[in-house]
CSV table of C-alpha atoms in Angstrom, one decimal:
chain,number,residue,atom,x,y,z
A,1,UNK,CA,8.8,-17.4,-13.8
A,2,UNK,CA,9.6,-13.6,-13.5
A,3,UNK,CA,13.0,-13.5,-13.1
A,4,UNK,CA,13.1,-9.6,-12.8
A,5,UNK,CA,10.7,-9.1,-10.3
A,6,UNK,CA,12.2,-11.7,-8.3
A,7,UNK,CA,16.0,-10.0,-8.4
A,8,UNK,CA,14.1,-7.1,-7.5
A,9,UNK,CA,12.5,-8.2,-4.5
A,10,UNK,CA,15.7,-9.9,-3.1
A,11,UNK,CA,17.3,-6.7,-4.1
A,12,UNK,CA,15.2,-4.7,-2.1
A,13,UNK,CA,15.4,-6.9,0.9
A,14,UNK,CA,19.1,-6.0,1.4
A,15,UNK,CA,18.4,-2.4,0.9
A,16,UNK,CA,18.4,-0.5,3.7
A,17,UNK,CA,16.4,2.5,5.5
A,18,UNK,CA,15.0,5.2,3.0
A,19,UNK,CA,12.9,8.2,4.8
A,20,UNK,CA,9.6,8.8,2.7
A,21,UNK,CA,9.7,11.8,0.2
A,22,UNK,CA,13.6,12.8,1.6
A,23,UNK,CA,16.9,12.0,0.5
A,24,UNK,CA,19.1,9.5,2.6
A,25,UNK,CA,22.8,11.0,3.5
A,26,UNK,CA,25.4,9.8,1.4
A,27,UNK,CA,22.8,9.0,-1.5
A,28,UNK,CA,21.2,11.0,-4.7
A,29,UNK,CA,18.1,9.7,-4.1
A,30,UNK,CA,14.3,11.4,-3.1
A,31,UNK,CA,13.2,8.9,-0.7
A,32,UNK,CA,11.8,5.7,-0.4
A,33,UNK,CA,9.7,5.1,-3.1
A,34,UNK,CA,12.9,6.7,-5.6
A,35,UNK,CA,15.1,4.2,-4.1
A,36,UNK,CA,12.7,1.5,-4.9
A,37,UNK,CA,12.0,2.3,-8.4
A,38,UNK,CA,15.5,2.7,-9.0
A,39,UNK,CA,15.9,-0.5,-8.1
A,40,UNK,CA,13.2,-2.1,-10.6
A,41,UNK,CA,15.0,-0.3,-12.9
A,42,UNK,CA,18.5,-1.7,-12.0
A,43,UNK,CA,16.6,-5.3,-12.6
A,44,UNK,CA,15.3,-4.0,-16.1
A,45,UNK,CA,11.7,-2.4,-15.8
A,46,UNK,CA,11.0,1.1,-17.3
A,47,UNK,CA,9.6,3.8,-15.7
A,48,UNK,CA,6.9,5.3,-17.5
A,49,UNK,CA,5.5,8.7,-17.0
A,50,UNK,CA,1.6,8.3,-15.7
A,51,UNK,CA,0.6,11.0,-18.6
A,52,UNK,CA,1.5,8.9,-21.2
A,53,UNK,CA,-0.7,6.1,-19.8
A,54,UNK,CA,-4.6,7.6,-20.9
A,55,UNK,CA,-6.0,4.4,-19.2
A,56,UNK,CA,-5.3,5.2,-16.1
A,57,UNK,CA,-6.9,7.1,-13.4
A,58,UNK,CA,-7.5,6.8,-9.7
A,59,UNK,CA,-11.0,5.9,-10.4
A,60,UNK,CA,-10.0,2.6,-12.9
A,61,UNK,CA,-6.9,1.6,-9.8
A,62,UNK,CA,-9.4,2.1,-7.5
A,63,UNK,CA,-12.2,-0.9,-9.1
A,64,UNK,CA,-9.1,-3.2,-9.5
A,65,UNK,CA,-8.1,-3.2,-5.8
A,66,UNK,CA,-11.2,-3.0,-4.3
A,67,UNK,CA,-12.3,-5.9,-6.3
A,68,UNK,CA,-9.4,-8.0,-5.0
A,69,UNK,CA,-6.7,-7.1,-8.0
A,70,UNK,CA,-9.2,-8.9,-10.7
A,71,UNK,CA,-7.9,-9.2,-14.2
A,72,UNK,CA,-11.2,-8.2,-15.5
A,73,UNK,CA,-10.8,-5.1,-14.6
A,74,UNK,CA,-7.5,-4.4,-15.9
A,75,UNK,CA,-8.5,-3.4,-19.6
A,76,UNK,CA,-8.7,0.2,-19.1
A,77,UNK,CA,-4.8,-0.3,-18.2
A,78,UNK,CA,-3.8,-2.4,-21.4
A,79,UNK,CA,-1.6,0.7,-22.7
A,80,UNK,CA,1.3,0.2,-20.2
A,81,UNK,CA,4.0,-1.8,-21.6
A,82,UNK,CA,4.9,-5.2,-20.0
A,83,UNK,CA,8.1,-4.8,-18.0
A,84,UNK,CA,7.6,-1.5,-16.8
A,85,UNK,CA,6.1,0.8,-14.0
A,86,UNK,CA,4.7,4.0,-13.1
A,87,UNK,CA,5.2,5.9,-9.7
A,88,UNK,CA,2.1,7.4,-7.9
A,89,UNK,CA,0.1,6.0,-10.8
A,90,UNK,CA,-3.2,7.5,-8.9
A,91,UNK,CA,-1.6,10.4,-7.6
A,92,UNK,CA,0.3,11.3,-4.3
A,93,UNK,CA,-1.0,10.3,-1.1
A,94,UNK,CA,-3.2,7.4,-3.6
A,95,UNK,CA,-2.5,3.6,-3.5
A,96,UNK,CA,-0.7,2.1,-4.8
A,97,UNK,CA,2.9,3.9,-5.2
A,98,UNK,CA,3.8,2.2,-7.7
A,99,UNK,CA,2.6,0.1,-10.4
A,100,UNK,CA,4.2,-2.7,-12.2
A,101,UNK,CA,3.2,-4.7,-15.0
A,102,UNK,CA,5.5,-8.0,-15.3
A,103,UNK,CA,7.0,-9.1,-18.5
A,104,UNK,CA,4.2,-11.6,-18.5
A,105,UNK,CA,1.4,-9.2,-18.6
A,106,UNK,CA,0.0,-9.0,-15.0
A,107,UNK,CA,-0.3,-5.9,-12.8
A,108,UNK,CA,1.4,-5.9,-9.5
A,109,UNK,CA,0.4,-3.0,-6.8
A,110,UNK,CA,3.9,-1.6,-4.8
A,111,UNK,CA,3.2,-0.1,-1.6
A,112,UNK,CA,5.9,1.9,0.1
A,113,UNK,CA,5.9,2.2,3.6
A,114,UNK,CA,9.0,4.1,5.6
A,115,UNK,CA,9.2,3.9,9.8
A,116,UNK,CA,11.8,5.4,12.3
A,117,UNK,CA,10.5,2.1,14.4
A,118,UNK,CA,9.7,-0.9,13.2
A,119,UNK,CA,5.7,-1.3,12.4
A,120,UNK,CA,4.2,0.4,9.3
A,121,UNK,CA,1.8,3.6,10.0
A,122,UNK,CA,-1.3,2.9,8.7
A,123,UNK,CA,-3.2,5.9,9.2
A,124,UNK,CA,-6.6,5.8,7.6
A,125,UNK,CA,-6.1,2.4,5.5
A,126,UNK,CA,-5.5,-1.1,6.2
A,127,UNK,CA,-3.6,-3.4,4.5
A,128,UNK,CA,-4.8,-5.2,0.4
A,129,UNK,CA,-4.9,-8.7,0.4
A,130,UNK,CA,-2.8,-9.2,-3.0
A,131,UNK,CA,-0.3,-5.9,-2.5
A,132,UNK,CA,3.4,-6.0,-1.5
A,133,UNK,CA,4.5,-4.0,1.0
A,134,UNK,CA,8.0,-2.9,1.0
A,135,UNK,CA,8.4,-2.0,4.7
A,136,UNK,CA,11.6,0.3,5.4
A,137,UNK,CA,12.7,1.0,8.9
A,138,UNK,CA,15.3,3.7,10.2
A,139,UNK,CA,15.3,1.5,13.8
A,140,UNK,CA,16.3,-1.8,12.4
A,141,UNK,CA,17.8,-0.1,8.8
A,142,UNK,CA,16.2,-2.9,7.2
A,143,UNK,CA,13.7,-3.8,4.7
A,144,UNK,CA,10.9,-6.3,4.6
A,145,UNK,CA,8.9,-7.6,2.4
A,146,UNK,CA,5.0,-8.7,3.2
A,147,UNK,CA,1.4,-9.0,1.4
A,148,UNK,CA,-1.4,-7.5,2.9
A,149,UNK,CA,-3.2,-10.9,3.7
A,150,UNK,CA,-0.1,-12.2,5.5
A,151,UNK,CA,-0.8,-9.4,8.2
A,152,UNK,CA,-4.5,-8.9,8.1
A,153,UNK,CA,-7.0,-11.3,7.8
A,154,UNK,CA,-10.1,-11.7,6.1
A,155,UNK,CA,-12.4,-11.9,8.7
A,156,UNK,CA,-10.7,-9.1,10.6
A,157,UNK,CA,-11.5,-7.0,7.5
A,158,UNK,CA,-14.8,-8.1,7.6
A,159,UNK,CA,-15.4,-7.0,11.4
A,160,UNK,CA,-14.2,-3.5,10.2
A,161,UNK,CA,-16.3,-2.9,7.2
A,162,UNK,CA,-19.6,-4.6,9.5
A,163,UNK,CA,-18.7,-1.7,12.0
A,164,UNK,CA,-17.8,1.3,9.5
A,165,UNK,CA,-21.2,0.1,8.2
A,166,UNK,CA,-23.0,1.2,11.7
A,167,UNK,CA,-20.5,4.0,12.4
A,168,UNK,CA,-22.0,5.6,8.8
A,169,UNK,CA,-25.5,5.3,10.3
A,170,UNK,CA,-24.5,6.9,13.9
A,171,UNK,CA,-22.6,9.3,11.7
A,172,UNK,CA,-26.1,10.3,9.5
A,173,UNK,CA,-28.1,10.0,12.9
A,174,UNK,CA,-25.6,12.5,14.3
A,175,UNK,CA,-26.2,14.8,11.4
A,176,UNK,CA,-29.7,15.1,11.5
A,177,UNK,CA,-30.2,15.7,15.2
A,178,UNK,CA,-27.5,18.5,14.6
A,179,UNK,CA,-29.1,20.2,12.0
A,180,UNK,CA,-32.5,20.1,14.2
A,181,UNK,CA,-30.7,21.6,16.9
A,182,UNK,CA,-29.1,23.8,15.0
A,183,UNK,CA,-30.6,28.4,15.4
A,184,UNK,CA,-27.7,30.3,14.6
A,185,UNK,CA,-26.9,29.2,11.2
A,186,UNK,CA,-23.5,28.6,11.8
A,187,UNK,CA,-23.3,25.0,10.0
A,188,UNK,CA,-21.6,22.0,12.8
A,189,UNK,CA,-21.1,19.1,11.2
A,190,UNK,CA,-19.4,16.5,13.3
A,191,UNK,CA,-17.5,14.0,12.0
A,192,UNK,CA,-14.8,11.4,12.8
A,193,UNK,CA,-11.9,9.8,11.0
A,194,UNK,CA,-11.2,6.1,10.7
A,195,UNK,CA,-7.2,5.1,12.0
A,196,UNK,CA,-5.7,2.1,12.1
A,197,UNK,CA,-3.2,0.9,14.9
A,198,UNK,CA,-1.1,-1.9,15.8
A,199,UNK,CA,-1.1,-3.1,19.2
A,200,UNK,CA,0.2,-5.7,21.6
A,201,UNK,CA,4.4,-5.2,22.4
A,202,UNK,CA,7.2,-6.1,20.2
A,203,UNK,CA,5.7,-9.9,19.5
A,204,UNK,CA,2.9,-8.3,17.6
A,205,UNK,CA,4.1,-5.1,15.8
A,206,UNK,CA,8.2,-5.6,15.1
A,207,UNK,CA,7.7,-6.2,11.7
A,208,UNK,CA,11.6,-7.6,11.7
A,209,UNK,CA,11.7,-9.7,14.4
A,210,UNK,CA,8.3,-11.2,14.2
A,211,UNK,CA,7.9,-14.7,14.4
A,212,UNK,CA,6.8,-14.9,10.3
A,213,UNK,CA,9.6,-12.9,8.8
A,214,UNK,CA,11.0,-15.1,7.0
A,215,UNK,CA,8.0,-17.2,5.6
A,216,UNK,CA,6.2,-13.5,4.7
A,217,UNK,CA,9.4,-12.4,2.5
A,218,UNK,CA,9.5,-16.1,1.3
A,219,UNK,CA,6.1,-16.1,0.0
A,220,UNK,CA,6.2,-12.4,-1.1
A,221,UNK,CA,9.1,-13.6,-3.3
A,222,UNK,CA,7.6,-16.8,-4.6
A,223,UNK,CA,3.9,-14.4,-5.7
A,224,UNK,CA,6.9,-12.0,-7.3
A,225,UNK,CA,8.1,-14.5,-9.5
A,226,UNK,CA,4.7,-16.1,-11.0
């Protein structure tokens, strides 16, 4: 059992709302994700700088999530030290914001995500089967604790990539016929980006009243401490 991560993530549950990349009045901190790595390192984790690491890279963190967290690939990340993490280990604005390897050995993906309401903004992503989400919110002053598959189901994610599959085609198609019509050299391209929204009232998107609270943080708590 990890007794560390699992302090930490009942530790975080009683902390309440951090604004992404600002300090909270009354604090020291920077923001969100500062407030959460000072708390794995209140439940004894080390923060290591990602230059020391040569390892890793976006490229190596991105194989590992997008093949479902698997230990194979995690070699390449061998040089971090068990019980410690690194902050924006790909970068900013890169999943995941933080990375932890447990005292055991294994590699757990952190995801930050700060709200003045009470559902996360998910922008241009969707949520990683096998991640913990550390949901803050300035409307509730809360925080919850989730994993992407307890919001997001497989076979929703595999409607999405099934479509993003034929919006790629009409997306070349639309290319082609532009560049046919195209006599004053002035180089259109159109293009569209991907977003992701939550939808339905309160019952659906309050992410702290929601019917599964409780069994979400329980099970995020019980994957923490493996």
């Amino acid at each position: 059992m990890s007794k560390q991560l699992h302090q930490a993530g009942q530790e975080l549950l009683n902390m309440g709302y951090y604004k992404n990349q600002h300090s909270r009045s009354g604090t020291t901190n920077d923001g969100h994700e500062h407030a959460v790595a000072q708390v794995l390192g209140e439940s004894g984790f080390t923060q290591i700088d990602r230059a020391e690491l040569t390892g890793l890279s976006r490229s190596v963190l991105k194989e590992w999530w997008t093949n479902s967290f698997d230990d194979r690939i995690q070699e390449p990340l061998a040089d971090q030290p068990e019980g410690s993490f690194v902050l924006q280990p790909g970068g900013t604005q890169s999943f995941p914001d933080i990375l932890i390897r447990d005292y055991g050995g294994r590699f757990v993906a952190l995801e930050c995500k700060s709200t003045q309401g009470t559902c996360p903004m998910w922008n241009d992503s969707v949520p990683k089967a096998g991640a913990v989400y550390v949901l803050s919110s300035a409307r509730a002053d809360r925080t919850t604790l989730f994993m992407g598959e307890q919001v997001i189901t497989a076979e929703e994610l595999a409607v999405i990539e099934q479509y993003k599959r034929e919006f790629d085609r009409v997306k070349a198609a639309c290319a082609q016929k532009m560049a046919e019509a195209a006599t004053q050299d002035r180089g259109w391209l159109f293009s569209y980006r991907p977003q992701f929204f939550q939808q339905g009232g309160a019952e659906f998107t309050n992410y702290f009243e929601h019917a599964d609270r409780a069994a979400c943080e329980q099970q995020t708590l019980e994957f923490l401490s493996q």
